[in-house]
One Martini backbone bead per residue (centre of mass of N, CA, C, O) as a GRO file, in nm:
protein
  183
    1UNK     BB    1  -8.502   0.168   6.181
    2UNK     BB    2  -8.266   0.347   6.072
    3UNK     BB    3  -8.105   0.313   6.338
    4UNK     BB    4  -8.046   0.034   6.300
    5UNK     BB    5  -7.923   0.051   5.985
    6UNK     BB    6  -7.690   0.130   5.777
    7UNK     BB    7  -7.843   0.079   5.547
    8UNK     BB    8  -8.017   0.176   5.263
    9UNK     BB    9  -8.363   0.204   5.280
   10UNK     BB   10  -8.600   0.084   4.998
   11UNK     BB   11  -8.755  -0.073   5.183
   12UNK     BB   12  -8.891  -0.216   5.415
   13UNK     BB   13  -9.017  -0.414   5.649
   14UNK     BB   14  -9.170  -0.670   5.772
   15UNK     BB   15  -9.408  -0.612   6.034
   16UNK     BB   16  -9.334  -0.854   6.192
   17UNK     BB   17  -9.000  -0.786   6.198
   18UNK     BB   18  -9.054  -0.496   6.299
   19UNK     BB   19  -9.166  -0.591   6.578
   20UNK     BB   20  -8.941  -0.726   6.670
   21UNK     BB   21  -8.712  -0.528   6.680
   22UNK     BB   22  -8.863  -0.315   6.834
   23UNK     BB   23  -8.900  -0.503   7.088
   24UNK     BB   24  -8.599  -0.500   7.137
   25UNK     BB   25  -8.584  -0.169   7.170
   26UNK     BB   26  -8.766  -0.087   7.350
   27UNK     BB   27  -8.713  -0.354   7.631
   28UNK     BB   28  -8.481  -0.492   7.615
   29UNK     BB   29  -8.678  -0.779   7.646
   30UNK     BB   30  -8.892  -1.089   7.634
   31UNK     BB   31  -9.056  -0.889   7.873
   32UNK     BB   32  -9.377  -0.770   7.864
   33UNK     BB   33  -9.635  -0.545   7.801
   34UNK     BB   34  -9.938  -0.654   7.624
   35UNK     BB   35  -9.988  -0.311   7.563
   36UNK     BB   36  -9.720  -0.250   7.441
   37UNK     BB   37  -9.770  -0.462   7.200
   38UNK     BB   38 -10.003  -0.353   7.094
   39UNK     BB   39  -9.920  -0.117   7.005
   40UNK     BB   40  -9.692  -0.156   6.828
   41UNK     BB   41  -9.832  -0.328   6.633
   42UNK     BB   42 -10.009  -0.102   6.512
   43UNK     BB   43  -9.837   0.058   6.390
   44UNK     BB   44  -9.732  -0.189   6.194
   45UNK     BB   45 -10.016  -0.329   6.127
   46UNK     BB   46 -10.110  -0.533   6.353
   47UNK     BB   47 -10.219  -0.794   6.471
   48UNK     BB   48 -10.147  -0.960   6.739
   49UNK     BB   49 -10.338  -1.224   6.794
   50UNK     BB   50 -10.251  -1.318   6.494
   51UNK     BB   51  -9.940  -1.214   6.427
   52UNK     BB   52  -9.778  -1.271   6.723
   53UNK     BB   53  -9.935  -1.465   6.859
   54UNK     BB   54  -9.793  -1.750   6.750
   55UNK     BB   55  -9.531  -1.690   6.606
   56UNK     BB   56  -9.333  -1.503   6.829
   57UNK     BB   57  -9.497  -1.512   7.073
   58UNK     BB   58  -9.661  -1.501   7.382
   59UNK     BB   59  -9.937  -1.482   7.618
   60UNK     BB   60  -9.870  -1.398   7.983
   61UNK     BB   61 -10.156  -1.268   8.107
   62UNK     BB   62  -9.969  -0.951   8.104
   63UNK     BB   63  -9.790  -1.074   7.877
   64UNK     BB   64  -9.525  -1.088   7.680
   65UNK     BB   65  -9.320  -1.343   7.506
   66UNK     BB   66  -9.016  -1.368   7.295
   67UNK     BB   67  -8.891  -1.582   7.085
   68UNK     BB   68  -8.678  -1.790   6.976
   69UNK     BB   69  -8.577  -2.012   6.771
   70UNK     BB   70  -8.605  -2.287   6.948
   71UNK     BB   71  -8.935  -2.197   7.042
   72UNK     BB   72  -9.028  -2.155   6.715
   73UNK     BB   73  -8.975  -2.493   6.643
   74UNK     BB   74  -9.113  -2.638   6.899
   75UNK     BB   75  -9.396  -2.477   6.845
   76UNK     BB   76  -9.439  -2.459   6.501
   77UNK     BB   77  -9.390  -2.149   6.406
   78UNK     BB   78  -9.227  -2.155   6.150
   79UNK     BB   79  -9.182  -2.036   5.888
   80UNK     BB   80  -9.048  -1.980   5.596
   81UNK     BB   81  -8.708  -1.951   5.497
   82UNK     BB   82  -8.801  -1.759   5.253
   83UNK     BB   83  -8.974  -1.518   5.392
   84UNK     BB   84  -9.274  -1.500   5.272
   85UNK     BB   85  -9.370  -1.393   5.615
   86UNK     BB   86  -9.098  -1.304   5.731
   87UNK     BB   87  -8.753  -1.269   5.801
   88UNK     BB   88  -8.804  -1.398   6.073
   89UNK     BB   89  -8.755  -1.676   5.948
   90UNK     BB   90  -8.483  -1.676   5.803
   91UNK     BB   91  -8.354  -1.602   6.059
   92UNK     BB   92  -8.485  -1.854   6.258
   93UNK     BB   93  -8.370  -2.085   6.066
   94UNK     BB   94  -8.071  -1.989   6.087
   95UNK     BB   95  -8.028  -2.024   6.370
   96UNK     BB   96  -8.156  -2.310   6.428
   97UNK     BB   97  -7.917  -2.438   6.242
   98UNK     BB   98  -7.674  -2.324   6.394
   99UNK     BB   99  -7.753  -2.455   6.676
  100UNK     BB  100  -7.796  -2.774   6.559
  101UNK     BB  101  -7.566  -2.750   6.385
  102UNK     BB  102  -7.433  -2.514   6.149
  103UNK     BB  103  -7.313  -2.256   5.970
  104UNK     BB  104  -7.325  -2.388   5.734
  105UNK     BB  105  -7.626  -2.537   5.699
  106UNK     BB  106  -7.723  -2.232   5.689
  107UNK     BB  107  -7.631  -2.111   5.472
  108UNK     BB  108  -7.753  -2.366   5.279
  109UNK     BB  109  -8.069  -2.248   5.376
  110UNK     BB  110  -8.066  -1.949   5.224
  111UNK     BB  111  -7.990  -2.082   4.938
  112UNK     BB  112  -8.196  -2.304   4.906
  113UNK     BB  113  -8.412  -2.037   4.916
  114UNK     BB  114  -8.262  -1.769   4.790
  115UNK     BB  115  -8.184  -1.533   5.018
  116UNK     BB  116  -7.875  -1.428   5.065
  117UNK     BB  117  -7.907  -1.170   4.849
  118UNK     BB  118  -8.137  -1.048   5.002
  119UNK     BB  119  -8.143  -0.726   5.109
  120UNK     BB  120  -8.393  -0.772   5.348
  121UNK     BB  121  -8.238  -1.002   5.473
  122UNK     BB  122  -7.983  -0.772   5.527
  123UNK     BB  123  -8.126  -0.614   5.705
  124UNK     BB  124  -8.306  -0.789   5.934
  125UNK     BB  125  -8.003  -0.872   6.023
  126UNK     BB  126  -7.899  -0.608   6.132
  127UNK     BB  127  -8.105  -0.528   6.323
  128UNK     BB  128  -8.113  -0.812   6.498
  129UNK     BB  129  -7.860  -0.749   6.586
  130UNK     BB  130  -7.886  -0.480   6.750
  131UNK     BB  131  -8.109  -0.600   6.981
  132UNK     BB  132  -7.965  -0.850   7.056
  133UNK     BB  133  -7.809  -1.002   7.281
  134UNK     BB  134  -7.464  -1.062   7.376
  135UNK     BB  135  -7.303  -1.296   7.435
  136UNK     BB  136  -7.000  -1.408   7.614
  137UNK     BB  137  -6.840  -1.397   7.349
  138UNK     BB  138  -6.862  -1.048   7.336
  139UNK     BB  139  -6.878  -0.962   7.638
  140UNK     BB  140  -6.758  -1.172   7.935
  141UNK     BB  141  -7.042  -1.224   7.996
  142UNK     BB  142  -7.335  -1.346   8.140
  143UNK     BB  143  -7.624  -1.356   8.053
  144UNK     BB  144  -7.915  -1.349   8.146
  145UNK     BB  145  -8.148  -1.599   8.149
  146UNK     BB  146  -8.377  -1.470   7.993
  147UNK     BB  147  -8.174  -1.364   7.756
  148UNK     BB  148  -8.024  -1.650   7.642
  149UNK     BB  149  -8.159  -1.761   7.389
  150UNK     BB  150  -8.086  -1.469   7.235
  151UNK     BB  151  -7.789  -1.502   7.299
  152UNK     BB  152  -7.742  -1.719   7.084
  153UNK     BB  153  -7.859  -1.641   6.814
  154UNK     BB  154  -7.653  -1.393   6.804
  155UNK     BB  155  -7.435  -1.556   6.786
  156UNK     BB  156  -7.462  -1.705   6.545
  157UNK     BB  157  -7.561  -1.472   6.357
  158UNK     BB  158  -7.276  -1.344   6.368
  159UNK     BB  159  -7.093  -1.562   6.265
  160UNK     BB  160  -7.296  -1.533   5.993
  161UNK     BB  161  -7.185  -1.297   5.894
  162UNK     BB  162  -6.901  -1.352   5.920
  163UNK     BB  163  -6.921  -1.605   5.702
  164UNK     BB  164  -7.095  -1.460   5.475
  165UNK     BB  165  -7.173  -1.095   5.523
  166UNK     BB  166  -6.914  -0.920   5.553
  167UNK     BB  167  -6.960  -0.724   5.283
  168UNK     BB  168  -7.309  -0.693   5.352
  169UNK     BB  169  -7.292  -0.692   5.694
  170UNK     BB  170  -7.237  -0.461   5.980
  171UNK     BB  171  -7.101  -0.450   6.231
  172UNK     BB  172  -7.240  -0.421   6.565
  173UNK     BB  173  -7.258  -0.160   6.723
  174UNK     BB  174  -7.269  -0.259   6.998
  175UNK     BB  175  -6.981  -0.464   6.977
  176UNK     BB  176  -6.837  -0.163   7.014
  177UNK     BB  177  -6.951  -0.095   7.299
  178UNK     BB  178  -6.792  -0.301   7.431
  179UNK     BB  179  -6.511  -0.295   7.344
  180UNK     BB  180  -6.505   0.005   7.483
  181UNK     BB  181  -6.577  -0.073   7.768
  182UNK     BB  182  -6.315  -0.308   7.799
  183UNK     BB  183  -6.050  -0.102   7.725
   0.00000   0.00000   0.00000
């Protein structure tokens, strides 16, 4: 996780937040093997089908697939959005107030939740931006259809990185490694 984020983490992340994170940098993909995401699971103390299966991701026949901001909004999956069930919900309330209001809305659903200053939550955010892919936006090419949704998200979030949080969350080192690969 410390190689996500470019900040001094003085308390880990919620095992949620941490499960979805790790499971974006390490599948790199929103579909996976339910046996590989069930080891994730327990690494970071979670119960997959309680804690993850209906809440981040579903399982369907022998693989997970992992929601964007807007299939767990459709799902009424969202927890809270001042973070209190986990991070990765203050994220995905911000992302899809993002995607179907405004940046300017999102915003002040963080500040009237209380998380915008909340270093956990800039943490979480940081790392988030890491691991998703990111939209045409940022790469000059259309991304794969699956994680198309995700690459939403990122994008979102990454212009709210910088509408709101660019002076204490680093822009993601991804979106440099896109920009050397195109210069």
């Amino acid at each position: 996780m410390e190689s996500l984020t470019h900040m001094q983490r003085q308390v880990e992340l919620d095992p949620l937040t941490e499960w979805f994170v790790l499971a974006w940098d390490a599948f790199q993909a929103p579909q996976f093997p339910y046996d590989e995401g069930l080891r994730l699971a327990r690494v970071v103390g979670l119960d997959m089908d309680r804690d993850v299966i209906g809440r981040v991701a579903e399982k369907k026949t022998s693989n997970v697939i992992l929601w964007d901001s807007a299939m767990r909004a459709a799902k009424g999956a969202l927890g809270p959005p001042d973070g209190s069930r986990g991070w990765i919900d203050a994220i995905h309330h911000a992302a899809h107030t993002g995607r179907t209001r405004t940046l300017q809305a999102a915003q002040e659903l963080l500040e009237r939740s209380g998380v915008a200053q909340e270093p956990l939550l800039l943490s979480a955010l940081e790392a988030v931006l890491e691991v998703l892919p990111p939209s045409r936006a940022f790469t000059g090419f259309d991304p794969a259809d699956a994680v198309l949704p995700s690459a939403s998200d990122f994008e979102v979030l990454e212009n709210l990185r910088r509408l709101a949080f660019a002076d204490r969350v680093d822009k993601p080192t991804q979106l440099a490694l896109w920009q050397e690969d195109n210069a």
